[in-house]
Short mmCIF file of C-alpha atoms in Angstrom, two decimals:
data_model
loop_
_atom_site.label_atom_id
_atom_site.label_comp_id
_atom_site.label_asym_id
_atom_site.label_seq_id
_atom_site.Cartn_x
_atom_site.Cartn_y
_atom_site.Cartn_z
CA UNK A 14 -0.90 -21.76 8.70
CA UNK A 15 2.29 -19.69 7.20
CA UNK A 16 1.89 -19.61 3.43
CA UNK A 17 5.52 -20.00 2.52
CA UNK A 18 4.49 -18.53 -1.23
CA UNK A 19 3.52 -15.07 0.14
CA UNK A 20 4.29 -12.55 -2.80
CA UNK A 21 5.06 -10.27 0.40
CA UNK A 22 7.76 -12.37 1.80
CA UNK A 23 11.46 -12.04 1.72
CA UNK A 24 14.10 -14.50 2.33
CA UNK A 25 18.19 -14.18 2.03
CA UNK A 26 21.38 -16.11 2.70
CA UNK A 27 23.66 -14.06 4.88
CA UNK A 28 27.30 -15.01 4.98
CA UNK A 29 29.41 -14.21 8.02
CA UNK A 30 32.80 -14.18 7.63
CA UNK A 31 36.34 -12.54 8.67
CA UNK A 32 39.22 -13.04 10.23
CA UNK A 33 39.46 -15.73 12.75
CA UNK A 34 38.76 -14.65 16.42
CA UNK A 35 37.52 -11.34 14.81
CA UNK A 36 33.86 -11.80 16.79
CA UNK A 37 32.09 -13.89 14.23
CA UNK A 38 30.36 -16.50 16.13
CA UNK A 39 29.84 -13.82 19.05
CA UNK A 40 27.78 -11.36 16.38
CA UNK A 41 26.02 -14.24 15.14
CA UNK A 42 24.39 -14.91 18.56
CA UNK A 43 23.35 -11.41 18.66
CA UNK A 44 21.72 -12.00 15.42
CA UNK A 45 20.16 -14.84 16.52
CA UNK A 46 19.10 -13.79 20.35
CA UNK A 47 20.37 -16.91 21.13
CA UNK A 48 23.46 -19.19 22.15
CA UNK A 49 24.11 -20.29 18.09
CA UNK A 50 27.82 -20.91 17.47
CA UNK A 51 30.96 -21.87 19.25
CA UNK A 52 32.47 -18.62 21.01
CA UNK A 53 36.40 -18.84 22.07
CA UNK A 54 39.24 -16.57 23.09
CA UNK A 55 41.17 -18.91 20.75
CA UNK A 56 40.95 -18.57 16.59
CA UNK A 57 39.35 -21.14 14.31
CA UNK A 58 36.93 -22.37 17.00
CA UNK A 59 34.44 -23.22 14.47
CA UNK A 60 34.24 -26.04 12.16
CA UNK A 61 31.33 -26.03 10.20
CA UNK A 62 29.53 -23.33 8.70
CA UNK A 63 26.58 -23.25 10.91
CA UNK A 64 23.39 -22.20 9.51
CA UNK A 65 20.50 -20.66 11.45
CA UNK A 66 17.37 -19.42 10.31
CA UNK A 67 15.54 -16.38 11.60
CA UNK A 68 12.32 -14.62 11.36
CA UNK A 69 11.04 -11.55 11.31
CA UNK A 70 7.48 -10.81 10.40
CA UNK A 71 7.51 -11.24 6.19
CA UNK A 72 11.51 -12.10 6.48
CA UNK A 73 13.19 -15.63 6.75
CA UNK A 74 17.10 -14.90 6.94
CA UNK A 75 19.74 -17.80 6.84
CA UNK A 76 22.73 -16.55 8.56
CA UNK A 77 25.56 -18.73 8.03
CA UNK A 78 28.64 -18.58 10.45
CA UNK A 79 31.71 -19.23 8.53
CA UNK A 80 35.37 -20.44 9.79
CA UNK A 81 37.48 -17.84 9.99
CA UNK A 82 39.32 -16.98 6.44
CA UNK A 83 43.19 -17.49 7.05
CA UNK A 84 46.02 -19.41 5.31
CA UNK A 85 45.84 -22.80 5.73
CA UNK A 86 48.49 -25.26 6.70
CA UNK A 87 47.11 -28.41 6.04
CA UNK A 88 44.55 -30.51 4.26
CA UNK A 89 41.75 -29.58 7.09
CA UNK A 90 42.70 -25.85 6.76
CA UNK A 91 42.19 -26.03 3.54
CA UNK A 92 38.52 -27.74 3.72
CA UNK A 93 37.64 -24.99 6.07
CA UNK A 94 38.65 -22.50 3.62
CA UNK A 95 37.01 -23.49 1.15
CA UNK A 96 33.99 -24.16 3.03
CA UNK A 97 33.89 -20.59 3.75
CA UNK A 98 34.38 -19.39 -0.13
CA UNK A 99 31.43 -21.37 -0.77
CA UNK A 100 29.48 -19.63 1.59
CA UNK A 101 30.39 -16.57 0.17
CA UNK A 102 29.89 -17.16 -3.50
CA UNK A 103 26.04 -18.11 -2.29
CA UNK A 104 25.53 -15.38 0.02
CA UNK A 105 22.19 -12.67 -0.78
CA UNK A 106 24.28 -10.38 1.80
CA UNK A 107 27.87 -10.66 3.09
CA UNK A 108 28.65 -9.51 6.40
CA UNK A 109 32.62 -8.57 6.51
CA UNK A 110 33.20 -8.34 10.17
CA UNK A 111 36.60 -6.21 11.05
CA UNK A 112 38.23 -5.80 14.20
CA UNK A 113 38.68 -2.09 14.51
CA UNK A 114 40.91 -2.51 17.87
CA UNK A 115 44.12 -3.59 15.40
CA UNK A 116 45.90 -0.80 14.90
CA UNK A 117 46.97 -1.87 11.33
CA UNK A 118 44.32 -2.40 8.59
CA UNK A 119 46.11 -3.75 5.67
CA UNK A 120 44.91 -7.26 6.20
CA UNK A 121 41.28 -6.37 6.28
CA UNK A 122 41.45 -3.92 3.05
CA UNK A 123 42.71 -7.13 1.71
CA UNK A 124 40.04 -9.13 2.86
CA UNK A 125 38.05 -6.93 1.22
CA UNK A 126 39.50 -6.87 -1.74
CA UNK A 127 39.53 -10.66 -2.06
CA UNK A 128 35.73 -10.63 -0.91
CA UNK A 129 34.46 -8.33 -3.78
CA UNK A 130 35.86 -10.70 -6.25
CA UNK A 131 34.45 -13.42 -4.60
CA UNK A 132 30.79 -12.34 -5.20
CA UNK A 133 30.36 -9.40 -6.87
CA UNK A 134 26.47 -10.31 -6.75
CA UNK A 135 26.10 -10.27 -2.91
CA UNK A 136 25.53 -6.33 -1.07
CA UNK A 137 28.43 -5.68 1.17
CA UNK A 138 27.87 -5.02 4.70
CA UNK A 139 31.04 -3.80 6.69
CA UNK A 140 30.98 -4.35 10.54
CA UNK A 141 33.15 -2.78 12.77
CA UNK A 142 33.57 -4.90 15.53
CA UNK A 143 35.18 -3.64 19.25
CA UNK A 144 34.09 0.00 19.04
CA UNK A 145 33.61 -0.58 22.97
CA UNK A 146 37.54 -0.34 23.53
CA UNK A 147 38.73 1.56 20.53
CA UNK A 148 38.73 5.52 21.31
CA UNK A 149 37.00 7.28 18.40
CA UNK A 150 39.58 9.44 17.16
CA UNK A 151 41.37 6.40 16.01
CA UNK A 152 37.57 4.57 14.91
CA UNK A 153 37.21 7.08 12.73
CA UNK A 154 40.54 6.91 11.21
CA UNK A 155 40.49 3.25 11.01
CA UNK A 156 37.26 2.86 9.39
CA UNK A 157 38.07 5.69 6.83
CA UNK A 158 40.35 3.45 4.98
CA UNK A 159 38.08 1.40 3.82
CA UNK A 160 36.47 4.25 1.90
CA UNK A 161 37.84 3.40 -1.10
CA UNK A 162 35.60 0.16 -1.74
CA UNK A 163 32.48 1.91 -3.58
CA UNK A 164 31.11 -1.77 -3.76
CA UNK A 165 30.61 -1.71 -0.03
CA UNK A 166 26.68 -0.89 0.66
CA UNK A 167 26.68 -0.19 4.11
CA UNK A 168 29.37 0.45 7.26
CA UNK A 169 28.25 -0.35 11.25
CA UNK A 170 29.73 0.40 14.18
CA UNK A 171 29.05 -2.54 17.08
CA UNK A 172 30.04 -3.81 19.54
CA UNK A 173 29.12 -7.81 19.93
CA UNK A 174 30.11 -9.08 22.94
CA UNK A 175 27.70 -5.62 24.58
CA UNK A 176 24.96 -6.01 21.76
CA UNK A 177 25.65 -2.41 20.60
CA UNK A 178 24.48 -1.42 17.14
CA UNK A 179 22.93 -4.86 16.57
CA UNK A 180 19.45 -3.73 15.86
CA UNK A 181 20.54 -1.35 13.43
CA UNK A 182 22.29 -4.13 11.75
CA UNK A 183 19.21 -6.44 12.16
CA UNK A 184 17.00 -3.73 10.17
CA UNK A 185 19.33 -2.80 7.16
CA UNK A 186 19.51 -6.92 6.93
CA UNK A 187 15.78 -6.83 7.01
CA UNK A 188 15.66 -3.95 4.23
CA UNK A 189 17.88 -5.47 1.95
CA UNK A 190 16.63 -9.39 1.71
CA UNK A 191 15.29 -10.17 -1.68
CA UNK A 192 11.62 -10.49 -2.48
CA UNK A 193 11.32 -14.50 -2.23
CA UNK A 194 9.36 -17.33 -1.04
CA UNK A 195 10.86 -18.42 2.33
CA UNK A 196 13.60 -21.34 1.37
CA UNK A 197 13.08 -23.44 4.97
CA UNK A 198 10.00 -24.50 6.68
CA UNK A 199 8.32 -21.59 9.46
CA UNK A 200 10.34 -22.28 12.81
CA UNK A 201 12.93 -24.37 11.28
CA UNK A 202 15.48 -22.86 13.95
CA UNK A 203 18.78 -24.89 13.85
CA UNK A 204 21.06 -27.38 12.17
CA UNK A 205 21.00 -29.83 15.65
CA UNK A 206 23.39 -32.03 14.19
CA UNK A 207 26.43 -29.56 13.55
CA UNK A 208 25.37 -27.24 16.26
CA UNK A 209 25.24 -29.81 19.10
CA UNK A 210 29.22 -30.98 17.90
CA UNK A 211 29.83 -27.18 17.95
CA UNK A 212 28.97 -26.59 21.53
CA UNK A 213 30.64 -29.75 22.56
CA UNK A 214 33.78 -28.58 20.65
CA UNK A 215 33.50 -25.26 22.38
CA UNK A 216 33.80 -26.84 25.68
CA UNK A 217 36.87 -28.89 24.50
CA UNK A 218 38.37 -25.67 23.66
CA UNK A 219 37.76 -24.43 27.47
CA UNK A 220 39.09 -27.19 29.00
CA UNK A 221 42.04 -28.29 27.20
CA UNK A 222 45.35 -26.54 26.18
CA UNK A 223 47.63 -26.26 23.26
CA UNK A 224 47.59 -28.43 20.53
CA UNK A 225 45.29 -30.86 21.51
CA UNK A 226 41.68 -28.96 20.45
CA UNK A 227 43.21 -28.03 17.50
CA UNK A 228 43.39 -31.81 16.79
CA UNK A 229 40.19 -32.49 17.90
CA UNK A 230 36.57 -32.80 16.35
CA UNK A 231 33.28 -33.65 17.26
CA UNK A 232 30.84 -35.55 15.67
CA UNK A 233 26.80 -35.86 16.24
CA UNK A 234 26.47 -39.86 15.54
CA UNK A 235 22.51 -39.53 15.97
CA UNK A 236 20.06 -37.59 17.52
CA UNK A 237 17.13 -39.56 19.57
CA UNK A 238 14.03 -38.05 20.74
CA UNK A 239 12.26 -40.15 23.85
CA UNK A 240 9.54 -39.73 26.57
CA UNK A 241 12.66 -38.56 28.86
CA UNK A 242 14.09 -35.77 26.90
CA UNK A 243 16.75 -36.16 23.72
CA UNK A 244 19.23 -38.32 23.44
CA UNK A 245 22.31 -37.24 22.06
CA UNK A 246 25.41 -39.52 20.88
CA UNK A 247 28.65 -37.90 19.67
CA UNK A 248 32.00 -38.94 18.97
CA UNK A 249 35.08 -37.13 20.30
CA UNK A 250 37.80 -37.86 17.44
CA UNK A 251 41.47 -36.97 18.23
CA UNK A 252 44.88 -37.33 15.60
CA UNK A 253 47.14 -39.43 17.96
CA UNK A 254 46.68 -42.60 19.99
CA UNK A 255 47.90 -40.16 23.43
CA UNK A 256 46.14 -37.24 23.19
CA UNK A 257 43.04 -39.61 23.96
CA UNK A 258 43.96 -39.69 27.90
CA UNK A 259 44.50 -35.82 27.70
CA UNK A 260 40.47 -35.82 26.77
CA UNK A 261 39.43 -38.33 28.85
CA UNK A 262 41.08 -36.77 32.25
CA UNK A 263 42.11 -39.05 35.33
CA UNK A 264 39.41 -41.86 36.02
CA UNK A 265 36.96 -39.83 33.08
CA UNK A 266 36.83 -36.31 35.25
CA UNK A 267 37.71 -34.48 32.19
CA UNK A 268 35.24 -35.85 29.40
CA UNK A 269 32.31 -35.79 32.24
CA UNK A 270 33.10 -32.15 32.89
CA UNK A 271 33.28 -31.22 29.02
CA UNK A 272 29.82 -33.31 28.45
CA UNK A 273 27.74 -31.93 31.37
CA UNK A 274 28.66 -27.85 30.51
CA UNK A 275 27.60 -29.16 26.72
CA UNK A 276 25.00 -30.91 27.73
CA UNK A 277 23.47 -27.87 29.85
CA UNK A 278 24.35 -25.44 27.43
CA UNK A 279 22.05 -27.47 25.13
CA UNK A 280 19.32 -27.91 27.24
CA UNK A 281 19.42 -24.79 28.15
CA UNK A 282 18.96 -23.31 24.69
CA UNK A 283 16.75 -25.90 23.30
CA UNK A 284 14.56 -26.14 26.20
CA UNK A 285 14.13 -29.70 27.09
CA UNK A 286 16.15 -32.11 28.97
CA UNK A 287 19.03 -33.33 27.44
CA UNK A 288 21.06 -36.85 27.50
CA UNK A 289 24.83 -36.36 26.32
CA UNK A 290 26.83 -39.05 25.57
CA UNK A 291 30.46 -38.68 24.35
CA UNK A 292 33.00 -41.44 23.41
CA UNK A 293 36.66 -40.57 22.38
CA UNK A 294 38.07 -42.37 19.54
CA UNK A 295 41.20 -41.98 17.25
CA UNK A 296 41.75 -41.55 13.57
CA UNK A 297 45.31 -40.99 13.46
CA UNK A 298 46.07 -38.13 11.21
CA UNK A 299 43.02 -37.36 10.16
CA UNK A 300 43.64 -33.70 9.89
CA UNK A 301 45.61 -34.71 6.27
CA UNK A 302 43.09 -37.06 5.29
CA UNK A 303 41.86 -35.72 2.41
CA UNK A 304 39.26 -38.39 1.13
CA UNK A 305 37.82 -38.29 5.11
CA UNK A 306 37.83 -34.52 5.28
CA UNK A 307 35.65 -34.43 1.98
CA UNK A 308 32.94 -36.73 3.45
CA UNK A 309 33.07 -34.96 6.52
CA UNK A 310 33.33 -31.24 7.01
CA UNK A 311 32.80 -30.59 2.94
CA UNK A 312 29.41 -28.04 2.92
CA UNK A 313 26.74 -29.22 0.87
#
């Protein structure tokens, strides 16, 4: 049996953050070996800040996979920010992921910035992201820039979406944990509840256009283990009375094409067959809701 009080042991929160669309929820799958978070061509994908523990021999890591840090323009916006400042302001190490493919910097140095006096307790890790399509001429340039931060402990060079420099990532993570009894039970693996709504909300994203996902959440009602596999019950929550038919799709096609890629994705990673069940409901303006936004997307 694990003795989760080994002297020898090391265990740290690691905080993901950025930039929406910057590669986030990409690296974190890297990290993780493992379909984790929501991945999308289009920003602000994910909702929650999705935790996922790892091991590695004496080392229990929760990484935590933050919305993307932007301005928000309404109430939700807002929660998402903040959920992602509070992530930060916990964090052992902070993982600042930049895309080094923008030719112009000046938001990242500010990112930066605004990071460091966030947490001036967490050890910096800057990640370039994209090296696979930037020449290195203009890498190298790029990256010098942020030179100027002495409180950054560490630069990389990856490239997520090929897997490139992620084991030299995984090993300075590794190195720099804290000495400390492991915080979550050996094989603890995943939050099912917001990681289930994550991959449903991914497919939403894949199917539908516009506005529409960006009004959209998912919700894990409950999670049922039987003889047959899991049973898995979520709500599909939209802002106005007509986007609902836009989900749905002509006689259901839509919502039955969203729930079996989820559903497969799931069983896929989880191993075990999977029942999906998804019912579309409206809360009409729920994205300025402030007392429902609390309850419900507010990080503990």
């Amino acid at each position: 049996m694990t003795d989760l009080f080994d002297n020898n042991r090391k265990f740290g929160f690691v905080t993901l953050c950025g930039a929406p669309n910057v590669g986030k929820s990409t690296l974190l799958n890297c990290l993780a070996q493992e379909k984790v978070s929501a991945v999308s061509f289009k920003p602000q994908t994910t909702r929650f800040n999705i935790l996922k523990i790892q091991e590695y021999d004496e080392t229990q890591i929760a990484y935590i996979d933050t919305p993307g840090i932007f301005k928000p323009f309404n109430a939700f916006g807002e929660i998402l920010r903040k959920n992602s400042i509070r992530a930060l302001k916990n964090a052992d190490i902070t993982v600042l992921l930049v895309d080094i493919s923008l030719t112009d910097m000046t938001k990242s140095l500010n990112l930066v910035d605004s990071i460091i006096k966030k947490n001036k307790s967490s050890q910096l890790f800057l990640v370039f992201n994209k090296i696979d399509i930037v020449a290195n001429k203009d890498i190298v340039c790029r990256a010098f820039q942020f030179q100027q931060f002495e409180e950054i402990k560490d630069f990389f060079m990856i490239s997520a979406i090929r897997g490139t420099g992620i084991d030299v990532l995984i090993h300075k993570i590794i190195e720099a944990a804290p000495l400390h009894e492991w915080m979550y039970p050996p094989h603890f693996g995943l939050d099912l509840t917001r990681w289930t709504a994550e991959i449903t909300m991914e497919k939403i994203f894949m199917h539908l256009d516009n506005e529409v996902p960006y009004q959209t959440y998912v919700e894990t009602i409950s999670i049922q283990e039987d003889v047959d596999g899991m049973h898995i019950y979520q709500d599909v929550v939209v802002a106005k009375a007509s986007q609902k038919p836009i989900v749905i799709g002509k006689n259901g096609a839509l919502l039955k094409t969203i729930g079996t890629n989820s559903r497969l994705d799931i069983a896929k990673i989880l191993g075990r067959r999977v029942h999906l069940y998804l019912l579309v409901k409206v809360k009409e303006k729920w994205l300025d809701n402030q007392h429902f936004l609390n309850r419900t997307f507010t990080s503990a």
